[in-house]
Amino acid sequence: VGLEQAKELNRRSELEKKLVPGAVVVSPLRRTLQTATLGFNYLVGSVPFIAQEDCREIMGPYPCDRRIKSVYHKKEYSHVDFSLLHDYCDGK
């Protein structure tokens, strides 16, 4: 259901292009990275996508509520800037 909702968000957002954001700020959790990427796919490459720890929800008991190191997301979400995270590693 969540994937379909994110795709619908992208479709609606693309139709309502009157307001174009300067950036997409997203929590570093996998599910929020997926939602931001699918929901605002038409903006990838046009505006910066920035992973920001401060917009993350509280940590819960489930794996989806926890964050893994940003290095594991860098390949799949290469359009997202992870440099503001304390565990960021540029691979050098």
GROMACS .gro file of C-alpha atoms in nm:
model
   92
    1VAL     CA    1   0.000   0.000   0.000
    2GLY     CA    2   0.281   0.244   0.089
    3LEU     CA    3   0.454   0.207  -0.247
    4GLU     CA    4   0.131   0.278  -0.432
    5GLN     CA    5   0.067   0.584  -0.214
    6ALA     CA    6   0.417   0.718  -0.289
    7LYS     CA    7   0.368   0.665  -0.663
    8GLU     CA    8   0.034   0.845  -0.641
    9LEU     CA    9   0.206   1.133  -0.460
   10ASN     CA   10   0.454   1.158  -0.747
   11ARG     CA   11   0.174   1.158  -1.003
   12ARG     CA   12  -0.023   1.428  -0.818
   13SER     CA   13   0.288   1.635  -0.742
   14GLU     CA   14   0.396   1.626  -1.104
   15LEU     CA   15   0.053   1.753  -1.210
   16GLU     CA   16   0.070   2.035  -0.953
   17LYS     CA   17   0.413   2.169  -1.049
   18LYS     CA   18   0.319   2.524  -0.957
   19LEU     CA   19   0.519   2.498  -0.636
   20VAL     CA   20   0.865   2.356  -0.695
   21PRO     CA   21   1.066   2.304  -0.376
   22GLY     CA   22   1.427   2.415  -0.350
   23ALA     CA   23   1.521   2.084  -0.185
   24VAL     CA   24   1.373   1.762  -0.051
   25VAL     CA   25   1.482   1.700   0.308
   26VAL     CA   26   1.431   1.342   0.419
   27SER     CA   27   1.489   1.127   0.725
   28PRO     CA   28   1.771   0.871   0.678
   29LEU     CA   29   1.539   0.576   0.743
   30ARG     CA   30   1.500   0.337   0.450
   31ARG     CA   31   1.123   0.374   0.431
   32THR     CA   32   1.142   0.754   0.421
   33LEU     CA   33   1.416   0.743   0.157
   34GLN     CA   34   1.191   0.514  -0.050
   35THR     CA   35   0.890   0.741  -0.005
   36ALA     CA   36   1.082   1.058  -0.092
   37THR     CA   37   1.237   0.895  -0.398
   38LEU     CA   38   0.911   0.751  -0.528
   39GLY     CA   39   0.691   1.041  -0.418
   40PHE     CA   40   0.911   1.311  -0.567
   41ASN     CA   41   1.080   1.113  -0.843
   42TYR     CA   42   1.021   1.390  -1.096
   43LEU     CA   43   1.249   1.614  -0.886
   44VAL     CA   44   1.548   1.375  -0.879
   45GLY     CA   45   1.833   1.554  -1.055
   46SER     CA   46   1.652   1.890  -1.039
   47VAL     CA   47   1.672   1.973  -0.670
   48PRO     CA   48   1.895   1.841  -0.390
   49PHE     CA   49   1.771   1.550  -0.179
   50ILE     CA   50   1.925   1.585   0.167
   51ALA     CA   51   1.924   1.322   0.443
   52GLN     CA   52   1.881   1.495   0.778
   53GLU     CA   53   1.883   1.319   1.114
   54ASP     CA   54   1.673   1.590   1.283
   55CYS     CA   55   1.361   1.511   1.083
   56ARG     CA   56   1.365   1.146   1.183
   57GLU     CA   57   1.096   0.990   1.398
   58ILE     CA   58   1.178   0.837   1.734
   59MET     CA   59   1.342   0.496   1.735
   60GLY     CA   60   1.090   0.218   1.783
   61PRO     CA   61   1.112  -0.155   1.846
   62TYR     CA   62   1.084  -0.256   1.479
   63PRO     CA   63   1.370  -0.283   1.226
   64CYS     CA   64   1.201  -0.026   1.000
   65ASP     CA   65   1.224   0.227   1.287
   66ARG     CA   66   1.601   0.199   1.307
   67ARG     CA   67   1.861   0.350   1.082
   68ILE     CA   68   2.150   0.168   0.924
   69LYS     CA   69   2.478   0.337   0.833
   70SER     CA   70   2.447   0.576   0.541
   71VAL     CA   71   2.716   0.390   0.348
   72TYR     CA   72   2.461   0.113   0.284
   73HIS     CA   73   2.217   0.358   0.125
   74LYS     CA   74   2.466   0.544  -0.095
   75LYS     CA   75   2.436   0.308  -0.392
   76GLU     CA   76   2.059   0.273  -0.396
   77TYR     CA   77   1.998   0.641  -0.320
   78SER     CA   78   2.288   0.804  -0.502
   79HIS     CA   79   2.076   1.118  -0.555
   80VAL     CA   80   2.060   1.178  -0.177
   81ASP     CA   81   2.326   1.382   0.004
   82PHE     CA   82   2.417   1.195   0.324
   83SER     CA   83   2.705   1.427   0.422
   84LEU     CA   84   2.518   1.587   0.714
   85LEU     CA   85   2.490   1.253   0.899
   86HIS     CA   86   2.742   1.177   1.172
   87ASP     CA   87   2.827   0.835   1.020
   88TYR     CA   88   2.875   0.966   0.665
   89CYS     CA   89   3.167   0.815   0.481
   90ASP     CA   90   3.251   0.930   0.129
   91GLY     CA   91   3.414   0.596   0.047
   92LYS     CA   92   3.772   0.725   0.036
   0.00000   0.00000   0.00000
